[in-house]
CSV table of C-alpha atoms in Angstrom, one decimal:
chain,number,residue,atom,x,y,z
A,18,ALA,CA,109.4,34.8,33.7
A,19,GLY,CA,111.3,37.3,31.4
A,20,PHE,CA,111.8,41.1,30.4
A,21,LEU,CA,111.7,44.4,28.4
A,22,GLY,CA,112.5,47.2,25.9
A,23,SER,CA,110.9,50.2,24.2
A,24,SER,CA,111.0,51.8,20.7
A,25,PRO,CA,109.1,54.6,18.9
A,26,SER,CA,109.0,52.4,15.7
A,27,GLY,CA,107.6,49.2,17.2
A,28,PRO,CA,108.3,46.4,19.7
A,29,VAL,CA,111.9,45.5,20.6
A,30,ARG,CA,113.3,42.7,22.6
A,31,GLY,CA,115.0,43.0,25.9
A,32,GLU,CA,116.7,40.4,28.0
A,33,ALA,CA,115.3,40.4,31.5
A,34,GLY,CA,113.0,37.9,33.0
A,35,MET,CA,110.7,36.8,35.9
A,36,TYR,CA,110.8,33.3,37.3
A,37,GLU,CA,108.9,31.3,39.8
A,38,ALA,CA,109.2,32.2,43.5
A,39,MET,CA,111.8,30.5,45.7
A,40,ALA,CA,112.2,30.7,49.5
A,41,SER,CA,114.1,33.8,50.5
A,42,SER,CA,114.8,35.9,53.6
A,43,PHE,CA,113.0,39.1,54.5
A,44,VAL,CA,115.3,42.1,53.9
A,45,GLY,CA,113.6,45.2,55.3
A,46,GLN,CA,116.0,47.6,53.5
A,47,LYS,CA,116.7,49.1,50.1
A,48,THR,CA,118.4,46.6,47.8
A,49,CYS,CA,120.2,47.2,44.5
A,50,ALA,CA,119.7,43.8,42.8
A,51,GLY,CA,121.8,44.5,39.7
A,52,THR,CA,121.3,45.8,36.1
A,53,VAL,CA,119.8,44.5,33.0
A,54,SER,CA,120.2,45.7,29.4
A,55,ILE,CA,117.1,47.1,27.6
A,56,ASP,CA,117.1,47.5,23.8
A,57,GLY,CA,116.4,51.0,22.9
A,58,TYR,CA,117.2,52.3,26.4
A,59,GLY,CA,120.5,50.9,27.8
A,60,GLN,CA,121.3,49.7,31.3
A,61,ALA,CA,118.5,49.7,33.9
A,62,SER,CA,119.0,49.2,37.6
A,63,ILE,CA,116.6,46.9,39.5
A,64,ILE,CA,115.7,48.5,42.8
A,65,GLY,CA,114.1,46.2,45.4
A,66,ALA,CA,111.3,47.3,47.7
A,67,ALA,CA,111.8,46.9,51.4
A,68,TRP,CA,108.1,46.7,52.2
A,69,ASN,CA,105.5,44.8,50.2
A,70,LYS,CA,102.8,46.9,51.7
A,71,HIS,CA,102.5,48.9,55.0
A,72,GLY,CA,103.6,46.7,57.9
A,73,HIS,CA,104.6,43.7,55.7
A,74,LEU,CA,108.2,43.2,54.7
A,75,ALA,CA,109.0,42.4,51.1
A,76,THR,CA,111.2,39.5,49.9
A,77,ARG,CA,114.1,40.0,47.6
A,78,THR,CA,114.3,40.3,43.8
A,79,GLU,CA,117.4,39.0,42.1
A,80,VAL,CA,119.1,39.6,38.8
A,81,VAL,CA,120.6,36.3,37.6
A,82,SER,CA,122.7,35.4,34.6
A,83,GLU,CA,121.9,32.5,32.3
A,84,GLN,CA,123.5,31.7,28.9
A,85,SER,CA,125.0,35.2,28.5
A,86,ALA,CA,121.6,36.8,29.3
A,87,ARG,CA,120.5,38.5,32.5
A,88,PHE,CA,117.1,38.0,34.0
A,89,VAL,CA,115.0,39.6,36.8
A,90,GLN,CA,113.9,36.9,39.2
A,91,PRO,CA,111.3,37.9,41.8
A,92,HIS,CA,110.3,35.9,44.9
A,93,MET,CA,106.9,35.6,46.3
A,94,LYS,CA,105.8,38.9,48.1
A,95,SER,CA,108.5,40.9,46.3
A,96,ARG,CA,108.3,44.2,44.3
A,97,SER,CA,111.0,45.9,42.3
A,98,TYR,CA,111.4,49.1,40.3
A,99,PHE,CA,113.3,49.8,37.1
A,100,GLY,CA,115.7,52.7,37.6
A,101,SER,CA,118.3,54.8,35.9
A,102,ALA,CA,120.5,54.2,38.9
A,103,CYS,CA,120.5,52.6,42.3
A,104,SER,CA,122.6,54.0,45.2
A,105,ASN,CA,122.9,52.5,48.6
A,106,GLY,CA,120.9,54.0,51.5
A,107,VAL,CA,117.6,55.8,51.3
A,108,TYR,CA,115.1,55.6,48.4
A,109,ASP,CA,115.3,58.5,45.9
A,110,TYR,CA,112.4,59.0,43.5
A,111,GLN,CA,114.8,60.6,41.0
A,112,GLU,CA,116.5,57.3,40.5
A,113,TYR,CA,113.3,55.7,39.1
A,114,MET,CA,113.1,55.3,35.4
A,115,ALA,CA,110.5,57.4,33.5
A,116,LEU,CA,109.9,55.6,30.3
A,117,GLN,CA,108.0,57.8,27.8
A,118,LEU,CA,105.9,55.2,26.1
A,119,LEU,CA,103.2,57.3,24.4
A,120,ASP,CA,103.1,56.1,20.8
A,121,HIS,CA,105.7,53.5,21.6
A,122,SER,CA,105.8,49.8,22.3
A,123,LEU,CA,107.3,47.7,25.1
A,124,SER,CA,108.2,44.0,24.9
A,125,PHE,CA,109.4,41.4,27.4
A,126,LYS,CA,109.6,37.7,27.7
A,127,VAL,CA,108.1,35.9,30.7
A,128,ASP,CA,108.1,32.4,32.1
A,129,LEU,CA,105.1,31.7,34.2
A,130,SER,CA,105.9,28.0,35.0
A,131,GLY,CA,105.4,27.4,38.7
A,132,ALA,CA,102.9,30.3,39.0
A,133,GLY,CA,99.5,28.5,39.4
A,134,CYS,CA,96.0,29.5,40.5
A,135,GLY,CA,96.1,32.2,43.2
A,136,CYS,CA,99.5,33.6,42.1
A,137,ASN,CA,99.9,37.0,40.4
A,138,VAL,CA,103.0,37.7,38.3
A,139,ALA,CA,102.7,41.4,37.5
A,140,PHE,CA,104.5,43.8,35.2
A,141,TYR,CA,103.0,47.3,35.2
A,142,LEU,CA,103.7,51.0,34.9
A,143,VAL,CA,103.1,53.6,37.6
A,144,SER,CA,104.0,57.3,38.0
A,145,LEU,CA,106.8,56.8,40.6
A,146,ARG,CA,109.1,59.4,39.2
A,147,GLN,CA,106.5,62.2,39.7
A,148,ASN,CA,105.5,61.2,43.2
A,149,ARG,CA,107.1,63.3,46.0
A,150,GLU,CA,105.5,61.5,48.9
A,151,ALA,CA,107.7,58.8,50.5
A,152,SER,CA,104.5,56.7,51.3
A,153,GLN,CA,104.0,54.2,54.1
A,154,CYS,CA,106.5,52.0,52.4
A,155,GLN,CA,109.2,54.8,52.5
A,156,ASP,CA,110.2,54.2,48.8
A,157,TYR,CA,107.8,56.6,47.0
A,158,TYR,CA,105.7,53.7,45.8
A,159,CYS,CA,102.2,54.6,44.5
A,160,ASP,CA,99.5,52.9,42.6
A,161,ALA,CA,95.8,53.0,42.0
A,162,ASN,CA,95.0,50.8,44.9
A,163,GLU,CA,97.1,52.8,47.4
A,164,VAL,CA,98.9,49.8,48.6
A,165,CYS,CA,101.4,52.0,50.4
A,166,GLY,CA,99.0,54.9,51.0
A,167,VAL,CA,99.6,57.0,47.9
A,168,ALA,CA,97.5,56.9,44.7
A,169,CYS,CA,98.8,57.5,41.2
A,170,ALA,CA,98.0,56.4,37.6
A,171,GLU,CA,98.7,52.7,36.9
A,172,ILE,CA,98.8,50.7,33.7
A,173,ASP,CA,98.8,46.9,34.3
A,174,ILE,CA,100.3,45.4,31.2
A,175,MET,CA,100.3,41.9,32.8
A,176,GLU,CA,98.7,40.4,35.9
A,177,ALA,CA,99.0,36.7,35.2
A,178,ASN,CA,99.7,33.1,36.1
A,179,GLN,CA,99.6,29.9,34.1
A,180,LYS,CA,95.8,30.0,33.9
A,181,ALA,CA,94.9,33.7,33.5
A,182,PHE,CA,96.2,36.9,31.9
A,183,VAL,CA,94.6,40.3,32.4
A,184,SER,CA,95.7,43.9,31.3
A,185,THR,CA,94.1,46.9,33.0
A,186,LEU,CA,94.1,50.7,32.8
A,187,HIS,CA,93.7,52.7,36.0
A,188,ALA,CA,93.4,56.4,36.7
A,189,ALA,CA,94.8,57.3,40.1
A,190,GLU,CA,91.4,57.4,41.7
A,191,ASP,CA,90.1,54.2,40.1
A,192,LYS,CA,90.9,51.0,42.0
A,193,VAL,CA,88.9,48.8,39.6
A,194,GLY,CA,89.9,50.2,36.2
A,195,LYS,CA,89.0,48.9,32.8
A,196,GLY,CA,90.6,45.6,31.8
A,197,ALA,CA,90.6,42.8,29.2
A,198,GLY,CA,92.2,39.4,28.8
A,199,TYR,CA,91.2,36.0,30.2
A,200,GLY,CA,90.2,35.2,33.8
A,201,ASN,CA,87.3,36.0,36.2
A,202,ALA,CA,84.7,37.8,34.0
A,203,ARG,CA,87.3,38.3,31.2
A,204,ALA,CA,86.8,36.2,28.0
A,205,ASP,CA,88.7,38.0,25.2
A,206,PHE,CA,90.3,34.6,24.7
A,207,SER,CA,89.9,31.2,26.3
A,208,SER,CA,91.7,28.4,28.1
A,209,ILE,CA,92.0,26.7,24.8
A,210,ASP,CA,94.1,29.6,23.5
A,211,PHE,CA,96.1,30.3,26.8
A,212,GLY,CA,97.2,27.9,29.5
A,213,VAL,CA,99.3,24.8,30.1
A,214,GLY,CA,99.2,23.2,26.7
A,215,GLY,CA,97.4,26.2,25.2
A,216,THR,CA,97.0,26.2,21.4
A,217,CYS,CA,98.4,29.7,21.0
A,218,ILE,CA,100.3,30.3,24.2
A,219,ASP,CA,101.5,27.2,26.2
A,220,THR,CA,102.3,28.7,29.6
A,221,SER,CA,104.6,25.8,30.5
A,222,SER,CA,107.1,27.6,28.3
A,223,PRO,CA,108.3,31.2,28.0
A,224,PHE,CA,106.4,33.6,25.8
A,225,THR,CA,106.7,37.3,24.7
A,226,VAL,CA,104.3,40.1,25.8
A,227,THR,CA,104.2,43.3,23.7
A,228,ALA,CA,102.2,46.4,24.8
A,229,SER,CA,101.7,49.3,22.5
A,230,PHE,CA,100.2,52.7,23.2
A,231,PRO,CA,99.0,54.2,19.9
A,232,LEU,CA,97.5,57.7,19.5
A,233,ASP,CA,94.1,58.7,18.1
A,234,ASP,CA,93.6,61.5,15.6
A,235,ALA,CA,93.5,64.0,18.5
A,236,GLY,CA,96.9,63.0,19.8
A,237,LEU,CA,95.5,61.1,22.8
A,238,LEU,CA,96.1,57.5,23.9
A,239,ARG,CA,93.7,55.4,21.8
A,240,ALA,CA,94.2,52.1,23.6
A,241,MET,CA,96.7,49.8,25.2
A,242,GLU,CA,97.2,47.0,22.6
A,243,VAL,CA,98.5,43.8,23.9
A,244,THR,CA,100.0,40.9,21.9
A,245,LEU,CA,101.2,37.5,23.2
A,246,THR,CA,103.5,35.5,21.0
A,247,GLN,CA,105.5,32.3,21.4
A,248,VAL,CA,108.2,30.6,19.3
A,249,ASP,CA,106.8,27.9,17.0
A,250,SER,CA,103.2,28.7,18.0
A,251,PRO,CA,100.6,28.6,15.2
A,252,CYS,CA,98.8,31.7,16.5
A,253,ASP,CA,99.2,34.9,18.5
A,254,ILE,CA,96.8,36.4,21.0
A,255,THR,CA,95.9,40.0,20.5
A,256,PHE,CA,93.5,42.3,22.4
A,257,GLU,CA,93.2,45.9,23.5
A,258,VAL,CA,91.9,48.0,26.4
A,259,GLY,CA,90.5,51.4,25.3
A,260,LYS,CA,87.5,53.8,25.6
A,261,TYR,CA,88.2,54.1,29.3
A,262,SER,CA,85.8,56.3,31.3
A,263,MET,CA,84.8,56.6,34.9
A,264,PHE,CA,81.4,58.1,36.0
A,265,GLY,CA,81.0,59.3,32.4
A,266,ARG,CA,84.3,61.1,32.3
A,267,ASP,CA,86.9,60.1,29.7
A,268,LYS,CA,90.1,58.9,31.5
A,269,MET,CA,92.3,58.5,28.4
A,270,PRO,CA,93.6,62.1,28.6
A,271,VAL,CA,94.8,61.4,32.1
A,272,LEU,CA,96.7,58.3,31.0
A,273,THR,CA,98.0,60.1,27.9
A,274,ARG,CA,99.7,62.6,30.3
A,275,ALA,CA,101.1,59.9,32.5
A,276,LEU,CA,102.6,58.1,29.5
A,277,PHE,CA,104.0,61.4,28.1
A,278,ASP,CA,105.6,62.4,31.4
A,279,GLY,CA,107.2,58.9,31.8
A,280,MET,CA,106.2,55.9,33.9
A,281,THR,CA,108.3,53.5,35.9
A,282,PRO,CA,108.1,49.7,35.1
A,283,VAL,CA,107.5,47.6,38.2
A,284,ILE,CA,107.6,43.9,38.8
A,285,SER,CA,105.7,42.2,41.6
A,286,TYR,CA,104.9,38.6,42.6
A,287,TRP,CA,102.2,38.1,45.1
A,288,GLY,CA,99.1,36.0,46.0
A,289,GLN,CA,100.2,34.0,49.0
A,290,HIS,CA,97.6,34.6,51.8
A,291,GLU,CA,95.6,36.9,49.4
A,292,ASN,CA,92.4,36.4,47.5
A,293,MET,CA,93.1,36.2,43.8
A,294,GLN,CA,89.6,35.1,42.7
A,295,TRP,CA,89.2,38.5,41.1
A,296,LEU,CA,92.0,37.5,38.7
A,297,ASP,CA,91.5,33.8,38.0
A,298,GLY,CA,88.3,32.7,39.8
A,299,LYS,CA,85.3,31.0,38.2
A,300,GLY,CA,83.3,34.2,38.4
A,301,ALA,CA,79.5,34.6,38.2
A,302,ASP,CA,79.3,32.9,34.8
A,303,GLY,CA,81.4,29.9,36.0
A,304,LYS,CA,83.8,30.3,33.0
A,305,GLY,CA,86.9,31.5,34.8
A,306,PRO,CA,89.9,29.1,35.0
A,307,CYS,CA,90.4,28.5,38.7
A,308,LYS,CA,88.1,26.9,41.2
A,309,THR,CA,90.7,26.9,44.1
A,310,GLU,CA,93.9,28.8,44.8
A,311,THR,CA,97.2,27.1,45.4
A,312,PRO,CA,100.0,29.8,45.5
């Protein structure tokens, strides 16, 4: 798997990455995994979570070097945060990066090889920098599903494995959100386009994800536009998530504010002993990619 950058004029390329999980020891404490360079931003610290969720220790995230580039390598049941700094000791919300991505784009390279049905390689944005509650995980983590007991806005740029890819917008109070992509009940593209040996994206090799957050005429977030590209591929995959409302109320202004204030990029890798049928299962129409889970 691979990683990220941001620019007001369009997508840029960063050199960070996510790779398949390997066996690792539980840590139970804050870790500073290292730094990666992000085009358009500079050096970013990778801060490892001690707790995957309340009562469950997280595994480690590593920053590794390969051919003069540095990559982020998560392990199964790990979560890590991009920060402006990482000091030893207790977690400090002020260390978390607050990328202002409204009317900007973000690109990263990812390698999903080894992440099969039932796995979830996730890259997303949450409002960590604005959260003042330490949470049940003691690291100020928040998301729309309140994994650590605190809710906040969440933008899932990628929840994926070699068979499925979904992007979702969540207001803080919306656990389901509005999504698009390919997986259970998602058919914006197909297994012919995306998957091992896919025509556009062959998930046995690295590919690039670009997420853009353009404005409408009123200055509000119009949509999250997602583009998947791969070297030597004859086609790209492009889709968007927009017109997001909940119980008849427009939620795009809420996400506009979150993006304007600055959101923290997060990497997580999970799925073991979980039910990932919502992501990659066959679904009611039987058209999803995975019948069984093998994380």
